[in-house]
Amino acid sequence: MLTTTITRVLEPGELDSALAILDRDPVANAFVAARVQVAGLDPWRLGGEMWGWYADGRLESLCYAGANLVPVCAGPEAVRGFADRARRAGRRCSSIVGPAEPVAQLWSLLEPSWGPARDVRPHQPLMVTTAMPPDIVPDPLVRRIRRDEMDVIMPACVAMFTEEVGVSPLAGDGGLLYQARVAELVGTGRSFARVENGQVVFKAEIGAATLKACQIQGVWVAPEYRGRGLSETGMAAVLRYALGDVAPVASLYVNDFNTAARATYRRVGFHEVGAFMSVLF
């Protein structure tokens, strides 16, 4: 018996079905789930379309198509469906990111028409923790950044992004979208830093948050302060906020070549549960 499959944009009334799929893996799907829980499925509020892959009329997989292209719970057949739709639409995203296996397949199908990529990071360990480290004292000077401190936090955010991604977030639109994203994290109390004499020396954000899991991102220490252990005590401080105020599970993903960061996260209690992959344009 043949299975009939289609790929199409989800309708607002399918929100519960979409949330059920996102709930299959709350950690890996935290980024998309957080957006959907806030914005629903309306493309204007969501900042992109939510594609669904259906087998015999039943929604089985998702793909967020916005500034990032993110496959969700997508097996090989679903990935082929999403690749076909993405190829027809043309590239509008700045990256493809998500669980390594479906992203690798998606990129293999899209590379002939979308390539070359600016950078491909095929293995980014996905790490989680549910408890505070017993032997690291959280940095008491790491705190939430206030709304009136945008001018303090922005230079550090730009430096981190440029160092991590390889291009400035101020390119293109002059940084309007990036500044809006930073302002959103500050406004929701999810931007944290240690500030000395008006300068950020450590920072991190809780970039995505649901009731089940949150994702820490943007971890950065000012170059002249590196090697002093600030990343460990700073991460412990951010974890205290994350696990105490936000969700019972904290996650992050890190480049496999960043051995120093991986060692820091392990010392703070994170362990690997999977891998992401990123394709950057």
mmCIF file of C-alpha atoms in Angstrom, residues 19 22 25-40 46-50 63-72 93-99 126 181 184-185 190 206-210 213-217 251-253 276:
data_model
loop_
_atom_site.group_PDB
_atom_site.id
_atom_site.type_symbol
_atom_site.label_atom_id
_atom_site.label_comp_id
_atom_site.label_asym_id
_atom_site.label_seq_id
_atom_site.Cartn_x
_atom_site.Cartn_y
_atom_site.Cartn_z
ATOM 1 C CA LEU A 19 3.327 21.496 19.593
ATOM 2 C CA LEU A 22 7.949 19.749 19.097
ATOM 3 C CA ASP A 25 12.330 16.266 21.898
ATOM 4 C CA PRO A 26 12.036 19.367 24.098
ATOM 5 C CA VAL A 27 15.812 19.907 24.222
ATOM 6 C CA ALA A 28 16.678 19.652 20.529
ATOM 7 C CA ASN A 29 13.508 21.536 19.545
ATOM 8 C CA ALA A 30 13.754 24.314 22.155
ATOM 9 C CA PHE A 31 14.488 27.090 19.643
ATOM 10 C CA VAL A 32 11.495 26.387 17.414
ATOM 11 C CA ALA A 33 9.193 25.432 20.293
ATOM 12 C CA ALA A 34 9.904 28.698 22.110
ATOM 13 C CA ARG A 35 8.978 30.720 19.034
ATOM 14 C CA VAL A 36 5.807 28.755 18.362
ATOM 15 C CA GLN A 37 4.639 28.970 21.975
ATOM 16 C CA VAL A 38 4.939 32.771 21.851
ATOM 17 C CA ALA A 39 3.837 33.485 18.286
ATOM 18 C CA GLY A 40 1.664 30.545 17.239
ATOM 19 C CA LEU A 46 6.597 33.720 13.887
ATOM 20 C CA GLY A 47 9.154 35.426 11.680
ATOM 21 C CA GLY A 48 8.850 32.720 9.041
ATOM 22 C CA GLU A 49 6.718 29.872 7.777
ATOM 23 C CA MET A 50 6.198 26.540 9.486
ATOM 24 C CA CYS A 63 10.527 22.614 9.269
ATOM 25 C CA TYR A 64 10.847 26.208 10.439
ATOM 26 C CA ALA A 65 11.663 28.430 7.459
ATOM 27 C CA GLY A 66 12.676 31.894 8.621
ATOM 28 C CA ALA A 67 16.060 33.514 9.167
ATOM 29 C CA ASN A 68 17.147 29.930 9.869
ATOM 30 C CA LEU A 69 15.962 26.744 8.191
ATOM 31 C CA VAL A 70 15.398 24.217 10.992
ATOM 32 C CA PRO A 71 14.117 20.650 10.406
ATOM 33 C CA VAL A 72 12.151 19.206 13.340
ATOM 34 C CA CYS A 93 17.743 32.016 5.269
ATOM 35 C CA SER A 94 21.178 32.870 6.665
ATOM 36 C CA SER A 95 21.725 29.347 8.003
ATOM 37 C CA ILE A 96 20.469 25.777 8.165
ATOM 38 C CA VAL A 97 20.710 24.468 11.712
ATOM 39 C CA GLY A 98 19.385 21.590 13.767
ATOM 40 C CA PRO A 99 20.047 17.935 14.584
ATOM 41 C CA LEU A 126 24.457 19.210 22.047
ATOM 42 C CA ARG A 181 17.034 40.538 19.120
ATOM 43 C CA GLU A 184 14.305 41.335 23.264
ATOM 44 C CA LEU A 185 16.615 39.164 25.396
ATOM 45 C CA ARG A 190 17.452 36.588 29.666
ATOM 46 C CA ILE A 206 19.174 32.248 27.591
ATOM 47 C CA GLY A 207 18.284 32.404 23.922
ATOM 48 C CA ALA A 208 15.280 30.072 23.876
ATOM 49 C CA ALA A 209 13.028 29.072 26.738
ATOM 50 C CA THR A 210 10.058 26.761 27.177
ATOM 51 C CA ALA A 213 13.989 23.279 28.468
ATOM 52 C CA CYS A 214 16.047 26.366 27.819
ATOM 53 C CA GLN A 215 19.059 26.968 25.604
ATOM 54 C CA ILE A 216 22.071 29.024 26.672
ATOM 55 C CA GLN A 217 23.878 30.897 23.920
ATOM 56 C CA SER A 251 21.111 23.007 27.064
ATOM 57 C CA LEU A 252 23.617 24.453 24.629
ATOM 58 C CA TYR A 253 25.473 23.415 21.515
ATOM 59 C CA PHE A 276 23.745 19.697 15.870
#
